[in-house]
Coordinates of N, CA and C in Angstrom, one line a residue:
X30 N 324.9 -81.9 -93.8 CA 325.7 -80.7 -93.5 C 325.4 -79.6 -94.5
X31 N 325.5 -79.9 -95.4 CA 324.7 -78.9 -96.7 C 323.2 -78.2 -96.1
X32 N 322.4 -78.6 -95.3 CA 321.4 -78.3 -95.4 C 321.3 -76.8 -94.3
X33 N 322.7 -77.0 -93.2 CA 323.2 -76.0 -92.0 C 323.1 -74.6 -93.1
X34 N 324.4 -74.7 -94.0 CA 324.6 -73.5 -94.6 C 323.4 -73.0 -96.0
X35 N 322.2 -73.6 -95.8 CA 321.9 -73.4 -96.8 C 321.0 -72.3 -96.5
X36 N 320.1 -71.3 -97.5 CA 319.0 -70.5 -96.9 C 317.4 -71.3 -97.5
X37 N 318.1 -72.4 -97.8 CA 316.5 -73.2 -98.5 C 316.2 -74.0 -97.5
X38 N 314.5 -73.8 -96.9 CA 314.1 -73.9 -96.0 C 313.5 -75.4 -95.8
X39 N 313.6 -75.5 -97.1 CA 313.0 -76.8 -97.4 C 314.2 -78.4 -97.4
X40 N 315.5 -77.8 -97.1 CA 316.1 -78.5 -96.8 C 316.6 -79.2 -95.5
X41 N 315.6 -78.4 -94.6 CA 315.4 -78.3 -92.9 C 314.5 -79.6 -92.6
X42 N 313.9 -79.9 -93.8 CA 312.7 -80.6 -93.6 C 313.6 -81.9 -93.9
X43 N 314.5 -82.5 -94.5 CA 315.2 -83.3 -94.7 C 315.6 -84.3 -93.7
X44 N 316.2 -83.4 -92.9 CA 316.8 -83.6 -91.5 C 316.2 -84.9 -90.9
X45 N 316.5 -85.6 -90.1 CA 316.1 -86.9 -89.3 C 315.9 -86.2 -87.6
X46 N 315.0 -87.1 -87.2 CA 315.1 -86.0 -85.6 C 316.0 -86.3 -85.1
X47 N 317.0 -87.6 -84.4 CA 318.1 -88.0 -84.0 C 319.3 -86.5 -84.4
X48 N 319.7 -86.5 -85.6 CA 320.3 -85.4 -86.0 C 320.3 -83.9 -85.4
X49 N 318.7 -83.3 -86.0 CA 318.4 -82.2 -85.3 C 318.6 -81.8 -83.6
X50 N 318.1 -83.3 -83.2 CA 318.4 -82.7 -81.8 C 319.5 -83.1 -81.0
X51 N 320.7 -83.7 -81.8 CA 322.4 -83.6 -81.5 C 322.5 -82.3 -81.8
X52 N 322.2 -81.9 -82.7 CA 322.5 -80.4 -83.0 C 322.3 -79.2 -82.4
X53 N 320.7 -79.2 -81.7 CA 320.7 -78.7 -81.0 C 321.1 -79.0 -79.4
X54 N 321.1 -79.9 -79.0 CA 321.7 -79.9 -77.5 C 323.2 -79.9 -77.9
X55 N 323.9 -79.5 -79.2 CA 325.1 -79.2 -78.8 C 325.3 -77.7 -79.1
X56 N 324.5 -76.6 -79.8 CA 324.2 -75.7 -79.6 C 324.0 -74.7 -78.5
X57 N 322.9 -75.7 -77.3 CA 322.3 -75.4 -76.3 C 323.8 -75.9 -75.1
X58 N 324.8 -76.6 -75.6 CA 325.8 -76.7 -74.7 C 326.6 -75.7 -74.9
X59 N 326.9 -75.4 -76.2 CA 328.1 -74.3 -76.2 C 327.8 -73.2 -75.9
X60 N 325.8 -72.7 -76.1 CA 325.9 -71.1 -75.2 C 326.0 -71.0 -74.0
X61 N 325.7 -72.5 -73.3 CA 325.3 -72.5 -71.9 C 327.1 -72.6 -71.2
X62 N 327.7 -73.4 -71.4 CA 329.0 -73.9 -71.3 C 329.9 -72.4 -71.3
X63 N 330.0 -72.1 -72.5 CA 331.2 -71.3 -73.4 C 330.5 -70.0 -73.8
X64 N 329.9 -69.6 -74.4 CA 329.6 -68.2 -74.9 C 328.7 -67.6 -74.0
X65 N 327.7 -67.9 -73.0 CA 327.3 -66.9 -72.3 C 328.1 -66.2 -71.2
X66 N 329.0 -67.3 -70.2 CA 330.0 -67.3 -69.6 C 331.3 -66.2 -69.8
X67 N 331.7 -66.3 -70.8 CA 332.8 -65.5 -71.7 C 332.2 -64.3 -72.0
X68 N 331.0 -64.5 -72.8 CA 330.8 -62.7 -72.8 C 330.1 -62.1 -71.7
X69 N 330.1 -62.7 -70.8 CA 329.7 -62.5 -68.9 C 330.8 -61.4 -68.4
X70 N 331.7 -62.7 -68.6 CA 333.2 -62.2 -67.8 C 333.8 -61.1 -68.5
X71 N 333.8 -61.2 -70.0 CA 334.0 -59.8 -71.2 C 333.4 -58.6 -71.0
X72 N 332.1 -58.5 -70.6 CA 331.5 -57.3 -69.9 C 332.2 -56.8 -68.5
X73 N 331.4 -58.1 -67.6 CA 332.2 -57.5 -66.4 C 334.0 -56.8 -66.3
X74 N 335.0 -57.7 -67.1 CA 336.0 -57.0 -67.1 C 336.0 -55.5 -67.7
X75 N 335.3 -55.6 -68.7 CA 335.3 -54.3 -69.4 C 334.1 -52.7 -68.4
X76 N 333.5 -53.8 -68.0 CA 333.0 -52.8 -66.7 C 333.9 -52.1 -65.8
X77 N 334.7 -53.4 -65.3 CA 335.4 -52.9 -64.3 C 336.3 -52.1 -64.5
X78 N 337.3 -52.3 -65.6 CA 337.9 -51.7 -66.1 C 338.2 -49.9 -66.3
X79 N 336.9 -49.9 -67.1 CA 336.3 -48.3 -67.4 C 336.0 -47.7 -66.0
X80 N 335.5 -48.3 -64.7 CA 334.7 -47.5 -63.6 C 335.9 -47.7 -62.5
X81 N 337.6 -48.3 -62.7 CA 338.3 -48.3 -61.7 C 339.5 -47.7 -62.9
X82 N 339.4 -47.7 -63.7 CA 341.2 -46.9 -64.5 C 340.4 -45.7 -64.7
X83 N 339.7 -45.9 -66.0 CA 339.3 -44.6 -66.6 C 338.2 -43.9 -66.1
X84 N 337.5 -44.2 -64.9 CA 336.3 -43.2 -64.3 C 335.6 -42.3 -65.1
X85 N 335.1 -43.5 -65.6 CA 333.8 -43.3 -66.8 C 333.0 -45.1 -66.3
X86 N 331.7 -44.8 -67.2 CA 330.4 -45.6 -67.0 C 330.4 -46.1 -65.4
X87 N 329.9 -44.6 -64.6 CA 329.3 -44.8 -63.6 C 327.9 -45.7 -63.5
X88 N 327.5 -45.0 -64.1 CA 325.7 -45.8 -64.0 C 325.4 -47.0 -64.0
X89 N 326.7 -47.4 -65.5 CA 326.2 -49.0 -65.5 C 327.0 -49.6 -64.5
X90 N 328.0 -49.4 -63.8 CA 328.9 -50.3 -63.2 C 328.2 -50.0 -61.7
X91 N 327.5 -49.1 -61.2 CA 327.2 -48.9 -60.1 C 325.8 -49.8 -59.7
X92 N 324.6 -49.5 -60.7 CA 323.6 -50.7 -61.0 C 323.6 -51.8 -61.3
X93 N 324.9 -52.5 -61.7 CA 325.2 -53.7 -61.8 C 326.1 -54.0 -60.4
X94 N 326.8 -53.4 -59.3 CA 326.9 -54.1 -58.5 C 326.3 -54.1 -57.6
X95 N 324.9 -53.6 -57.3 CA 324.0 -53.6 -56.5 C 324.3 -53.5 -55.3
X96 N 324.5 -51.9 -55.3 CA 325.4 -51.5 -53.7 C 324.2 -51.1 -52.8
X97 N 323.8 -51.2 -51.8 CA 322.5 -50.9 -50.6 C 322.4 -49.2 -51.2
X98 N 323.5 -48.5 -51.1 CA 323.6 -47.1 -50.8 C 323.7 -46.1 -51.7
X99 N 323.6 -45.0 -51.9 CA 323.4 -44.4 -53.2 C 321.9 -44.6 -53.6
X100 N 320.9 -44.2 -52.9 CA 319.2 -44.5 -53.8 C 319.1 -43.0 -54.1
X101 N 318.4 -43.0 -55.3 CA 318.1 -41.4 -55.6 C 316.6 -42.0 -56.2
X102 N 315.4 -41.2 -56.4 CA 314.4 -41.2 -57.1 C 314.0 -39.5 -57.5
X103 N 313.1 -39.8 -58.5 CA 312.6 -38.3 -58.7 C 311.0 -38.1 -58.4
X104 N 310.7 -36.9 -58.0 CA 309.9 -36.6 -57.8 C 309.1 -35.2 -58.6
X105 N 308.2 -35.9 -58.8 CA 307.6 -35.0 -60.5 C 306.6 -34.0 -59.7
X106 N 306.4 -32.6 -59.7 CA 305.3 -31.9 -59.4 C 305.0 -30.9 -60.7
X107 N 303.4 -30.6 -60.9 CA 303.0 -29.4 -61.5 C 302.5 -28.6 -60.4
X108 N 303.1 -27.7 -60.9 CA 302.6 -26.2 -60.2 C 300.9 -25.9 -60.1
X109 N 300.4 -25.7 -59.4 CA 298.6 -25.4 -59.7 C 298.4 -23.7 -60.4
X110 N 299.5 -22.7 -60.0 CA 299.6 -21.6 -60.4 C 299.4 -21.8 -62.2
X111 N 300.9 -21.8 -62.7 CA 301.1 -22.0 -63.6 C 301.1 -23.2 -64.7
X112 N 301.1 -24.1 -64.2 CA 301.1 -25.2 -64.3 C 302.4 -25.9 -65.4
X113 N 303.6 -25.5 -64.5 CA 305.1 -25.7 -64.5 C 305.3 -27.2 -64.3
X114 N 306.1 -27.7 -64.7 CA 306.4 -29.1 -64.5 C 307.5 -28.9 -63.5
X115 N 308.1 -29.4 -62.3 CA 308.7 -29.2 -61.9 C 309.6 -30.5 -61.2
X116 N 311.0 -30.9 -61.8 CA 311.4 -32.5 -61.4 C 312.3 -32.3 -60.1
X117 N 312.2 -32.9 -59.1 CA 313.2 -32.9 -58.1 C 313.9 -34.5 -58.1
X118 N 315.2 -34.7 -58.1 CA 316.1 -35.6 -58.1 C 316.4 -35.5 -56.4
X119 N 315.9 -36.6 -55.6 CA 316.3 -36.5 -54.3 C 317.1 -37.9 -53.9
X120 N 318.4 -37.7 -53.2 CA 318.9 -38.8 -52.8 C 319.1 -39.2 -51.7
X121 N 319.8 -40.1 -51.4 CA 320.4 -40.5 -49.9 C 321.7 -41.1 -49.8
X122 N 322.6 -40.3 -49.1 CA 324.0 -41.0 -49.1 C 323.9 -42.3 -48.7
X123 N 323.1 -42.5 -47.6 CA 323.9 -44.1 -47.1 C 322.4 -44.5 -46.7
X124 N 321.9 -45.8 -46.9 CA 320.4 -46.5 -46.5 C 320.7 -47.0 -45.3
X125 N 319.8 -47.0 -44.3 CA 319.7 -47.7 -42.9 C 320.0 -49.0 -43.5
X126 N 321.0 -49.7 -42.7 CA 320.7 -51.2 -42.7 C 319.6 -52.0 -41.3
X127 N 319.4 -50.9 -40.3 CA 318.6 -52.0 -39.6 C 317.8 -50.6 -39.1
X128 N 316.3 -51.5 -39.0 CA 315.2 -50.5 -38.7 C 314.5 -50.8 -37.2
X129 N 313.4 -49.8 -37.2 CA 312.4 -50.0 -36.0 C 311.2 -49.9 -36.5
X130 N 310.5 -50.2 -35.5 CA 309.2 -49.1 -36.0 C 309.0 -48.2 -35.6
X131 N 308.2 -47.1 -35.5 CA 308.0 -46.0 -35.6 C 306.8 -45.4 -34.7
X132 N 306.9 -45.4 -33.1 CA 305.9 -45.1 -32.1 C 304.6 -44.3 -32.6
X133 N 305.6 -43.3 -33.9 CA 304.0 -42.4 -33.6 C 303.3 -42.2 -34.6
X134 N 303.8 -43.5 -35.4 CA 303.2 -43.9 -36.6 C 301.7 -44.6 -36.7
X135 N 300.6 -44.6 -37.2 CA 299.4 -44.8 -36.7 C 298.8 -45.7 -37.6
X136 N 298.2 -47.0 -37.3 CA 297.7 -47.8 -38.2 C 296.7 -47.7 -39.2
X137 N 296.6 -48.3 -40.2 CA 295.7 -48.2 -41.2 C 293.9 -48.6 -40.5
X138 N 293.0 -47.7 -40.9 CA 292.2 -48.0 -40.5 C 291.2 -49.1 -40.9
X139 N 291.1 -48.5 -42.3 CA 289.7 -49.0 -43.1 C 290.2 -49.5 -44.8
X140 N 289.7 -49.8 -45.2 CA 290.6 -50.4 -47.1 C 290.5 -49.7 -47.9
X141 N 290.1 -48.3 -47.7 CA 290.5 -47.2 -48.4 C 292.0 -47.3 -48.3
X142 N 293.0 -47.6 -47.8 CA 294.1 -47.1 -47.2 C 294.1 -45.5 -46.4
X143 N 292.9 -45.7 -45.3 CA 293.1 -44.3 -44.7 C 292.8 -44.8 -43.1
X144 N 293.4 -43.9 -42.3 CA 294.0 -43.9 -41.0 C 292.4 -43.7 -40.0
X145 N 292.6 -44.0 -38.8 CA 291.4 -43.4 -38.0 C 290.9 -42.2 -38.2
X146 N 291.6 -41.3 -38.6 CA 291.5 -40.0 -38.7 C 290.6 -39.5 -40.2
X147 N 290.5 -40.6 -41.0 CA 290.2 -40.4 -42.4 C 291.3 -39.6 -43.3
X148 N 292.2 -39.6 -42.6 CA 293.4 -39.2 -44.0 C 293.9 -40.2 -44.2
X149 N 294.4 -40.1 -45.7 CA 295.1 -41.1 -46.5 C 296.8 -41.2 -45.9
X150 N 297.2 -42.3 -46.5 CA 298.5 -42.3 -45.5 C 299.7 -41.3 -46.2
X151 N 299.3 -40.7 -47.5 CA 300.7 -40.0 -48.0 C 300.2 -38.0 -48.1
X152 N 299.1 -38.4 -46.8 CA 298.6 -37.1 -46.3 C 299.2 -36.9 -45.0
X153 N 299.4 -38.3 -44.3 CA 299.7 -38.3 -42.5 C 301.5 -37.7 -42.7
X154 N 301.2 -37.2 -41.0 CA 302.9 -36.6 -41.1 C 303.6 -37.3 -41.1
X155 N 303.5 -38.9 -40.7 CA 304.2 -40.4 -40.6 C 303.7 -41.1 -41.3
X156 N 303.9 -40.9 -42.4 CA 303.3 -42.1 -43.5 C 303.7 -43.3 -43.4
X157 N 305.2 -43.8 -43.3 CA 306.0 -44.8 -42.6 C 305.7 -45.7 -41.6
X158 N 305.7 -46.6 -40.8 CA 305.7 -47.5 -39.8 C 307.2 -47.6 -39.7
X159 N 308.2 -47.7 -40.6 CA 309.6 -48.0 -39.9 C 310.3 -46.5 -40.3
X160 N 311.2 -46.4 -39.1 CA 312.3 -45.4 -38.9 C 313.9 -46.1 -39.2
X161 N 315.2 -45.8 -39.2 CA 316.5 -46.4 -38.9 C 316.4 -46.2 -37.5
X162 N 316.8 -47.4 -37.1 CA 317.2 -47.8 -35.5 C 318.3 -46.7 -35.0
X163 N 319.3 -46.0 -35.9 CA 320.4 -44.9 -35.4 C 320.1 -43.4 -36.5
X164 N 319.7 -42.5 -35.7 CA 319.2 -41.3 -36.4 C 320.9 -40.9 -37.0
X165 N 320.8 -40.4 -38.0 CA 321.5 -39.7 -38.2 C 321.9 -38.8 -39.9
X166 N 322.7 -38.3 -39.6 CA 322.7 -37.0 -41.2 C 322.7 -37.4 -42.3
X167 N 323.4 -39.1 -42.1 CA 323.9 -39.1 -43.9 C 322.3 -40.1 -44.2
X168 N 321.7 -40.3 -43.2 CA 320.4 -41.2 -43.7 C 319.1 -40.4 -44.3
X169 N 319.5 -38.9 -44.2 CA 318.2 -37.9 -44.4 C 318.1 -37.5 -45.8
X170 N 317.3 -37.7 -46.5 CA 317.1 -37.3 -48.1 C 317.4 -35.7 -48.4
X171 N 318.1 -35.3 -49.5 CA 318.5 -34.1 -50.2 C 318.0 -34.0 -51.2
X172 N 317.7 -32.9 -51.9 CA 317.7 -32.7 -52.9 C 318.8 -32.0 -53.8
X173 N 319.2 -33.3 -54.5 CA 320.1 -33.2 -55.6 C 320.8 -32.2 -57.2
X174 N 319.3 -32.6 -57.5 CA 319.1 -31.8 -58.5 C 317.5 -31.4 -58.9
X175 N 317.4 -30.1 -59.1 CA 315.9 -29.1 -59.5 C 315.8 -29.0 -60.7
X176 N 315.0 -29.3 -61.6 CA 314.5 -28.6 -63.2 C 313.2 -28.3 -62.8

């Protein structure tokens, strides 16, 4: 027991293996058992807490419950004029949950990734193969925020 609290390294070497590895599979039981568990549930409550009383830490409680809806991504352009950096934040209220494909969407030709046509696919007006099976407003991307 002396040798746990000690910072002499050399007293590690003492040890019998029988010992060491009671020690560690009881180590390896109480994080697995009791402390990862506990400070699981410690977070989560404290998550929940803050993003249902006090309406604060949106971000992390919203990415941790892994809701379909709500996708935002940004989209980076430079200007060719000036050569301005320009960020667009574009979102979507609500994600299709069920799709189609897309009639007038046109297959990949050759292993370039380009079309019969020899354009590339994020040149074509249908880049996509799938659409949402029900058109509608809240499915259409916005732009959020401009810098």
């Amino acid at each position: 027991a002396e040798c746990m609290i000690s910072t002499d390294l050399t007293k590690f070497l003492l040890i019998d293996r029988k010992t060491l590895v009671v020690y560690l599979c009881a180590v390896f039981l109480y994080f697995a058992i009791m402390a990862v568990p506990t400070a699981g549930g410690v977070f989560g409550t404290w998550l929940a807490i803050m993003l249902n009383v006090f309406k604060n830490q949106y971000n992390e409680g919203f990415s941790s419950l892994r809701i379909p809806h709500w996708k935002n991504f940004l989209k980076i352009h430079i200007n060719d004029d000036d050569g301005d950096l320009e960020v667009f934040c574009v979102g979507l209220h609500r994600v299709p949950l069920r799709w189609t494909r897309d009639p007038e969407w046109c297959e990949v030709g050759d292993k370039d990734n380009r079309t019969a046509k020899g354009m590339p696919s994020w040149c074509q007006k249908k880049p996509s193969k799938w659409i949402p099976l029900k058109e509608s407003k809240k499915f259409q991307p916005e732009v959020v925020d401009y810098v």
